[in-house]
Protein backbone atom coordinates (compact mmCIF):
# COMPACT_ATOMS: atom_id res chain seq x y z
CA UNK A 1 175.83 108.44 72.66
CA UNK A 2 177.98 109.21 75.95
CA UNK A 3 179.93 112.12 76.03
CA UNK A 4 183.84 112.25 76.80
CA UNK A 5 184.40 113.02 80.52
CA UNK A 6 186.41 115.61 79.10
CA UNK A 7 183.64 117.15 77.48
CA UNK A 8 181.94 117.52 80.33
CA UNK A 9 184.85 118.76 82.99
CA UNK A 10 186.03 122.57 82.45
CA UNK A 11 188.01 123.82 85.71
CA UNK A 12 187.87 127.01 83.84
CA UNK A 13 183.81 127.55 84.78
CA UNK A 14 183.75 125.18 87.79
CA UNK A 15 185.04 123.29 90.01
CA UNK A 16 181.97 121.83 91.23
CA UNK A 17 180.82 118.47 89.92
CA UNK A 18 177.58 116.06 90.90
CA UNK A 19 178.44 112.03 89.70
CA UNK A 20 176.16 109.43 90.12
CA UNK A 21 176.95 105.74 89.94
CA UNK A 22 174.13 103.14 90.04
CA UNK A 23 174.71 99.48 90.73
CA UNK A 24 174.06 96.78 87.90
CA UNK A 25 172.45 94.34 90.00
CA UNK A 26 170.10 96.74 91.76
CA UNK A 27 169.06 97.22 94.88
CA UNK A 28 170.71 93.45 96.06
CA UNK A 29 174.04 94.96 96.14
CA UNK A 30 174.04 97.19 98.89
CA UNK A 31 170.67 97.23 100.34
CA UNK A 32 167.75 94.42 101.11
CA UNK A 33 166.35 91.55 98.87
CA UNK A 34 162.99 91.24 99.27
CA UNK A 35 162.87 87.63 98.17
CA UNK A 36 165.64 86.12 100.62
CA UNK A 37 165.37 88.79 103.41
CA UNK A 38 169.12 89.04 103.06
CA UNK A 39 170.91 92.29 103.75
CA UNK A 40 173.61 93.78 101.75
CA UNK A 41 173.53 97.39 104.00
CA UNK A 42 177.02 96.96 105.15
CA UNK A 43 178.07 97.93 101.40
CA UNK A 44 176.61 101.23 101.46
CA UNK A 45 179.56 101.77 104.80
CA UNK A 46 182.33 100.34 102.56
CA UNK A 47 181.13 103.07 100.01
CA UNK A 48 181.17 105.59 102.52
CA UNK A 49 184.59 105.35 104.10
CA UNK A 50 186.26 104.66 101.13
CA UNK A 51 184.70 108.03 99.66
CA UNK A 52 185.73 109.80 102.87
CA UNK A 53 189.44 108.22 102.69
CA UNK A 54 189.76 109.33 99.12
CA UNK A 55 188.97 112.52 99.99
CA UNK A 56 192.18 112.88 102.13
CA UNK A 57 194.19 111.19 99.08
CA UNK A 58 193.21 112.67 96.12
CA UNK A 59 192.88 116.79 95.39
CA UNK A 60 189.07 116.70 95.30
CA UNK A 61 186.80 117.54 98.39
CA UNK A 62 184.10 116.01 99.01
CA UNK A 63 180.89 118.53 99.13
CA UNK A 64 177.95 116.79 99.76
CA UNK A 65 177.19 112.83 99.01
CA UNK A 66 174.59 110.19 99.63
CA UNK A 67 174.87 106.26 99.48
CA UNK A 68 171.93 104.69 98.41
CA UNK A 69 170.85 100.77 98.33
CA UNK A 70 171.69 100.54 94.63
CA UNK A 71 173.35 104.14 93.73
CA UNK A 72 175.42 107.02 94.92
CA UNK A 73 175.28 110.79 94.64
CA UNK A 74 178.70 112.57 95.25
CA UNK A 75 179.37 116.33 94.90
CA UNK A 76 182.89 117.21 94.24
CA UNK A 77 184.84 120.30 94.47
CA UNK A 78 188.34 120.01 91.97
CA UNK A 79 191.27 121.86 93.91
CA UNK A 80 193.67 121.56 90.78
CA UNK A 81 195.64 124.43 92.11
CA UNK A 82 196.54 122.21 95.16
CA UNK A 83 197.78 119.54 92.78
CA UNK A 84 199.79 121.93 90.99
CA UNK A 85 201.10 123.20 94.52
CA UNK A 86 202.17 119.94 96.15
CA UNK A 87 205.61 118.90 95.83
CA UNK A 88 207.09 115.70 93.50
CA UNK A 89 207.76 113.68 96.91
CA UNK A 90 203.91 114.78 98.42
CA UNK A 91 202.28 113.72 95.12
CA UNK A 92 204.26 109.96 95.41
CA UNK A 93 203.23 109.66 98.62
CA UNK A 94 199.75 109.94 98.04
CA UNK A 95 200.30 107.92 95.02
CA UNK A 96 201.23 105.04 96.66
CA UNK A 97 198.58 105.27 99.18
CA UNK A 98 196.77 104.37 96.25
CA UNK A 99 198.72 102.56 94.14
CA UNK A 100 202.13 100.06 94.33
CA UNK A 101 203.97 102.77 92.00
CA UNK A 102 207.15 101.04 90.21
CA UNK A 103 210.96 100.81 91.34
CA UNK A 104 211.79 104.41 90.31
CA UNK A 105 209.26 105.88 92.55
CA UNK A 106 210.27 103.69 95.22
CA UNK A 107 213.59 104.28 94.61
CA UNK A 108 212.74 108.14 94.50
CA UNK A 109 210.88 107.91 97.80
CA UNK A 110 213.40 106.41 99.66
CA UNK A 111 216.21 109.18 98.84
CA UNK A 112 218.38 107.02 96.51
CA UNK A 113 220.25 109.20 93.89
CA UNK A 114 218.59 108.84 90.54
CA UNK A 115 220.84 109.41 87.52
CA UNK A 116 219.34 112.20 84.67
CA UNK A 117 217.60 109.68 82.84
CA UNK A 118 216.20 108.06 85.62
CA UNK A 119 215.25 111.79 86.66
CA UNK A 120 213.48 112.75 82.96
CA UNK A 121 211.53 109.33 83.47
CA UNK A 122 210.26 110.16 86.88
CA UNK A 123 209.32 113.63 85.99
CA UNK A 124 206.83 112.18 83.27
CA UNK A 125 205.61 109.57 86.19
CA UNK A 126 204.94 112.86 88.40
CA UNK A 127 203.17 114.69 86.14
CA UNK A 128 200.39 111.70 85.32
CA UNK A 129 200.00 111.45 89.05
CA UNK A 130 200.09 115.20 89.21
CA UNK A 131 196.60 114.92 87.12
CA UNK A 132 195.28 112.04 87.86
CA UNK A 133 195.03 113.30 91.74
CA UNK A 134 193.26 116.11 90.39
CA UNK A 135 190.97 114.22 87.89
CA UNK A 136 187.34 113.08 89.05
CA UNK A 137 187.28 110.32 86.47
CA UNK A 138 190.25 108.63 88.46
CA UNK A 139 188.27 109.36 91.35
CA UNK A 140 185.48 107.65 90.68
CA UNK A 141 187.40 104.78 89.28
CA UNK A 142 189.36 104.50 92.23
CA UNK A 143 186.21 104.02 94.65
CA UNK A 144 184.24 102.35 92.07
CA UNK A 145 186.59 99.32 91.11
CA UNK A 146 187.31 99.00 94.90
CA UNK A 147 183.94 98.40 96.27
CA UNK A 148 183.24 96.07 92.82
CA UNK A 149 185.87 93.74 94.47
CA UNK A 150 184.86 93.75 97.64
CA UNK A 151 180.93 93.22 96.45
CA UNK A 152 181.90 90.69 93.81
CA UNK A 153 184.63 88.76 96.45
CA UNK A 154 181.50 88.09 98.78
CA UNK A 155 179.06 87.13 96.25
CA UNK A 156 181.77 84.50 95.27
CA UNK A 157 180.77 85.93 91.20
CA UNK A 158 182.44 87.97 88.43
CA UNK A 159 181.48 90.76 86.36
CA UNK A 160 179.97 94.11 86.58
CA UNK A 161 178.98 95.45 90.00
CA UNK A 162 178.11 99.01 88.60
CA UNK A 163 176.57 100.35 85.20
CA UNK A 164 179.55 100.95 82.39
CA UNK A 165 180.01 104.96 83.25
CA UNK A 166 179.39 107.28 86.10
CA UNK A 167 177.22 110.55 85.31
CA UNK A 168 178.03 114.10 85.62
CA UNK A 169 177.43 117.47 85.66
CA UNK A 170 178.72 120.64 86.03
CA UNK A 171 177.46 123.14 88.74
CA UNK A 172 178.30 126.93 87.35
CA UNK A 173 176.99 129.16 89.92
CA UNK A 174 176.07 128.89 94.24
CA UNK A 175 172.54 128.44 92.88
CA UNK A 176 172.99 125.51 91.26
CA UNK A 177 175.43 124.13 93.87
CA UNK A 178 173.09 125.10 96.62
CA UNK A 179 169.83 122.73 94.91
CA UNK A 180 172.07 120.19 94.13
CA UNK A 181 173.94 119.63 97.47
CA UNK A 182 170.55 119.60 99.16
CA UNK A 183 168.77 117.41 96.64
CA UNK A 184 171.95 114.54 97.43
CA UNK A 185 171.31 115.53 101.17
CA UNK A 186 167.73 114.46 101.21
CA UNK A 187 167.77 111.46 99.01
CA UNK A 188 166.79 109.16 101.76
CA UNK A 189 164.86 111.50 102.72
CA UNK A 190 162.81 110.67 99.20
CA UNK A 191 163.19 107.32 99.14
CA UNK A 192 161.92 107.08 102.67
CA UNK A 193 164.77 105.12 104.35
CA UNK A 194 165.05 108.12 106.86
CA UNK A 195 162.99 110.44 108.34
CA UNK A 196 165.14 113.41 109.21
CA UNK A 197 167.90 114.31 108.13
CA UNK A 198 170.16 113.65 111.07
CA UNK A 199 168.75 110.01 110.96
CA UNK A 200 169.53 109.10 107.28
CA UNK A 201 172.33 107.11 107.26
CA UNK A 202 175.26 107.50 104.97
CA UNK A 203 175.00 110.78 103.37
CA UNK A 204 177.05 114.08 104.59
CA UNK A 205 174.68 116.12 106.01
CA UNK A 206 174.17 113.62 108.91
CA UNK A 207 177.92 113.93 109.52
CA UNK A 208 177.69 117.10 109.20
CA UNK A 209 175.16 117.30 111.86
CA UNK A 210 176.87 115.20 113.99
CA UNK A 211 179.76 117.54 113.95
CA UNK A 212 177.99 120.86 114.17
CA UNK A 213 176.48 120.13 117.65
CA UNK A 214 180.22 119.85 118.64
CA UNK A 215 180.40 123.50 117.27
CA UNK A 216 183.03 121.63 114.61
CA UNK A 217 182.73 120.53 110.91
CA UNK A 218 184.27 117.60 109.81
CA UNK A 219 187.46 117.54 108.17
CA UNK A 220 187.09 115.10 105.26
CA UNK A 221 184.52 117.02 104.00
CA UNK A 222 184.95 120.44 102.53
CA UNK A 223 183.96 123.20 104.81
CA UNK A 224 181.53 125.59 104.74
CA UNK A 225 183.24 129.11 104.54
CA UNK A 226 180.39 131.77 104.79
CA UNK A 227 179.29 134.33 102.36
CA UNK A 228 181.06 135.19 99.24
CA UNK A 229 183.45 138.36 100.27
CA UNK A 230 186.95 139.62 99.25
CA UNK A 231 189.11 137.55 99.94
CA UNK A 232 187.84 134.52 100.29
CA UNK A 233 189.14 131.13 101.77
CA UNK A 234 188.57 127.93 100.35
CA UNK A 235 184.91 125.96 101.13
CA UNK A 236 181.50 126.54 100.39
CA UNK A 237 179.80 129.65 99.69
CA UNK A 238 177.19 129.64 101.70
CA UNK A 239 176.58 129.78 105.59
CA UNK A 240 176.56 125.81 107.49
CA UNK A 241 173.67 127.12 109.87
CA UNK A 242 171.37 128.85 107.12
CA UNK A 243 172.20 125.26 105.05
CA UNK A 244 171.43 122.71 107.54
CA UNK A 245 167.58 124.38 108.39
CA UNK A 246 167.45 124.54 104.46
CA UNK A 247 167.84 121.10 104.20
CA UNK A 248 165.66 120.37 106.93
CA UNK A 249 163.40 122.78 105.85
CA UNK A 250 163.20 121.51 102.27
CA UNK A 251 162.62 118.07 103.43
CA UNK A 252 159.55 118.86 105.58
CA UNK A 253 158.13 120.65 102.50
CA UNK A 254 159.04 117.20 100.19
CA UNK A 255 157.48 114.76 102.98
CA UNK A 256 153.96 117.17 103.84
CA UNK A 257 153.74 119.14 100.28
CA UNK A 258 154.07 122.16 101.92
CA UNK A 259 155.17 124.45 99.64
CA UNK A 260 155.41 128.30 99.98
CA UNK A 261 157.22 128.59 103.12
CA UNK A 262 161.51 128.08 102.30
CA UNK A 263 162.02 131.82 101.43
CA UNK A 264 160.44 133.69 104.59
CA UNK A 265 163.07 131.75 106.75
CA UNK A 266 165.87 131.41 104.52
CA UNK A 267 168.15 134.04 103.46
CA UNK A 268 170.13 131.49 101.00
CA UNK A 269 166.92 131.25 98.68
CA UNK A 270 166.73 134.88 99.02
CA UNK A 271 170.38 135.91 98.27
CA UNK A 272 170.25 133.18 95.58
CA UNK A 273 167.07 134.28 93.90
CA UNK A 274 165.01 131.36 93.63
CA UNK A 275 161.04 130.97 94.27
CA UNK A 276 160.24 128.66 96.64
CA UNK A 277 157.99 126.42 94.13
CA UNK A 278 161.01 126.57 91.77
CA UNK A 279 163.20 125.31 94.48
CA UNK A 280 161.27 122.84 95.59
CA UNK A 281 161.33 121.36 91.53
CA UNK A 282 165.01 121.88 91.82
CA UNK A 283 165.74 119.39 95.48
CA UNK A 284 162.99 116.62 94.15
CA UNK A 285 163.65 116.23 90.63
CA UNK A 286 166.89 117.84 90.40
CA UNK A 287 168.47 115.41 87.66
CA UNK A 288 165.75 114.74 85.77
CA UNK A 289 165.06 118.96 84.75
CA UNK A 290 169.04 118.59 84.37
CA UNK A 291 170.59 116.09 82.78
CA UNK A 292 173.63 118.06 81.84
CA UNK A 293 175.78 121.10 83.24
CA UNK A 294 173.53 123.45 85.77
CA UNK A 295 173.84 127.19 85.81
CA UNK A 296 172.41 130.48 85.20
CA UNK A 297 172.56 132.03 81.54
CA UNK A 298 175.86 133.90 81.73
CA UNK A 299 177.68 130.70 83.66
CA UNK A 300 175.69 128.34 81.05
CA UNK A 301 177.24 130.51 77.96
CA UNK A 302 180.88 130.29 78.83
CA UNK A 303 181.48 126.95 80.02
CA UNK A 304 179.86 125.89 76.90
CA UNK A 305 182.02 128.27 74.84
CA UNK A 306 185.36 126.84 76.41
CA UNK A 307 184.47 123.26 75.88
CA UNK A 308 183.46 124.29 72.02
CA UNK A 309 179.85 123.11 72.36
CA UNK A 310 177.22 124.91 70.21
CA UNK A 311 174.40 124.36 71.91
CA UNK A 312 173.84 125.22 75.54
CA UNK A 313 171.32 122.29 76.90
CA UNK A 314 169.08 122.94 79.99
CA UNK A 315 169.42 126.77 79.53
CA UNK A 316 165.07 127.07 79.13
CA UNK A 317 164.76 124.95 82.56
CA UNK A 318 167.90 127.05 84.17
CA UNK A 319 166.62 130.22 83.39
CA UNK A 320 163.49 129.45 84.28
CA UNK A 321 164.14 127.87 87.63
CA UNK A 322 167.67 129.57 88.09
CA UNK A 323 166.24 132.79 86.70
């Protein structure tokens, strides 16, 4: 039986969050069919750039993501105190970026005087855009139903283009962040539609790449902001160098076997306090030891304790893997 999303989502423990979507209609809908020859690539670009635009619409960056031929990974990052920051005008705006809104935000928008009722009405508007900007279930609708169209418009059919409900999970600590962003990063990798990963099309850390030999990082994707410390600004926890020859690193092991050799040149697997055999389970067969929220004991305990769960699923692969 699925779970309510908001089961699953508690800002409280994190505000990291890996979703998967998978197509219906397999692999025909955005990559090759085998019978016909016929290629359906371009989709996995629409998927892409309408992530990316989302990105700069809604309040949830975009960590880490990969667009596969007949499913995508996405790692999100909620910034609900950004939602809450942004002024009644700013949330409308991006609003109707979105949506058409209705004649009172329009009318709002445009500086026309709105009477007290009017007011109280557009207050309640506010608020549902207010958390719906900040809600990854309205994110994933938003990008999902969009490319559905687009797929279903140029097949000249109806119905489903992806499965009823998008998957995900909760990342509670940098360890679990860390295995999951590069397990989405080398996807391709594993499916062998790319070799390296500055080569695999469609996934982040080939724009990230692309950027970092620029000396820049891209700007619809969250940034990388260094080492936990006092005061710290808003991106990922971790150093972009010490990630990127992770992933690369990782990958070579997942292509030869070569295990055994991450943690002498990494100091994220050190810092993070993971084996390198246990890490290498974590970036090949991350979701299938996890199906549920990731995270060490502690992390594991309280999330489940604020969402009013009893038991605490995964915690035997977590702290074995997670330690």
């Amino acid at each position: 039986m699925p779970m309510a999303r908001k089961s699953q989502v508690s800002l409280v423990d994190t505000k990291y969050y890996h979703c998967i979507s998978r197509c219906v209609r397999r692999a025909f809908l955005c990559g090759e069919d085998p019978l016909t020859g016929q290629s359906y690539e371009h989709r996995r670009e629409w998927v892409e750039e309408k992530l990316l635009l989302l990105g700069t619409i809604f309040c949830i960056d975009i960590c880490a993501y990969a667009v596969m031929s007949n499913h995508t990974h996405i790692v999100l990052y909620v910034d609900d105190k950004k939602a809450n920051r942004l002024n009644d005008k700013a949330i409308v705006i991006r609003w109707h970026k979105l949506f058409k809104g209705n004649w009172l935000t329009h009318k709002f928008i445009e500086g026309n005087e709105l009477n007290p009722s009017e007011r109280l009405m557009l207050d309640d508007i506010i608020e549902k855009y207010r958390e719906r900007l900040a809600s990854i279930s309205w994110f994933m609708r938003v990008l999902n139903e969009d490319i559905a169209r687009r797929a279903n418009k140029e097949d000249g059919c109806t119905g489903r283009f992806w499965e009823g409900r998008f998957k995900s999970q909760a990342l509670l600590d940098e360890a679990a962040l860390a295995a999951c962003m590069a397990y989405v990063d080398l996807n391709p990798i594993r499916a062998k539609m790319a070799n390296t990963p500055e080569t695999s099309d469609h996934t982040s850390i080939k724009k990230r790449i692309e950027h970092v030999q620029n000396g820049t990082q891209p700007k619809n994707l969250l940034r990388f902001a260094g080492n936990p410390r006092q005061n710290m600004p808003k991106g990922l926890p971790f150093e972009l160098k010490y990630y990127i020859e992770l992933v690369e690193l990782t990958g070579r092991c997942v292509s030869t076997d070569k295990r055994g050799h991450i943690c002498e040149t990494q100091p994220i697997l050190a810092r993070l306090q993971i084996e390198p055999e246990d890490w290498q389970k974590l970036t090949t067969r991350f979701t299938k030891i996890f199906p549920g929220a990731v995270g060490r004991r502690q992390a594991m305990t309280e999330y489940c304790a604020h969402l009013q769960k009893k038991r605490r699923p995964n915690l035997t692969n977590c702290e074995r893997l997670l330690g």
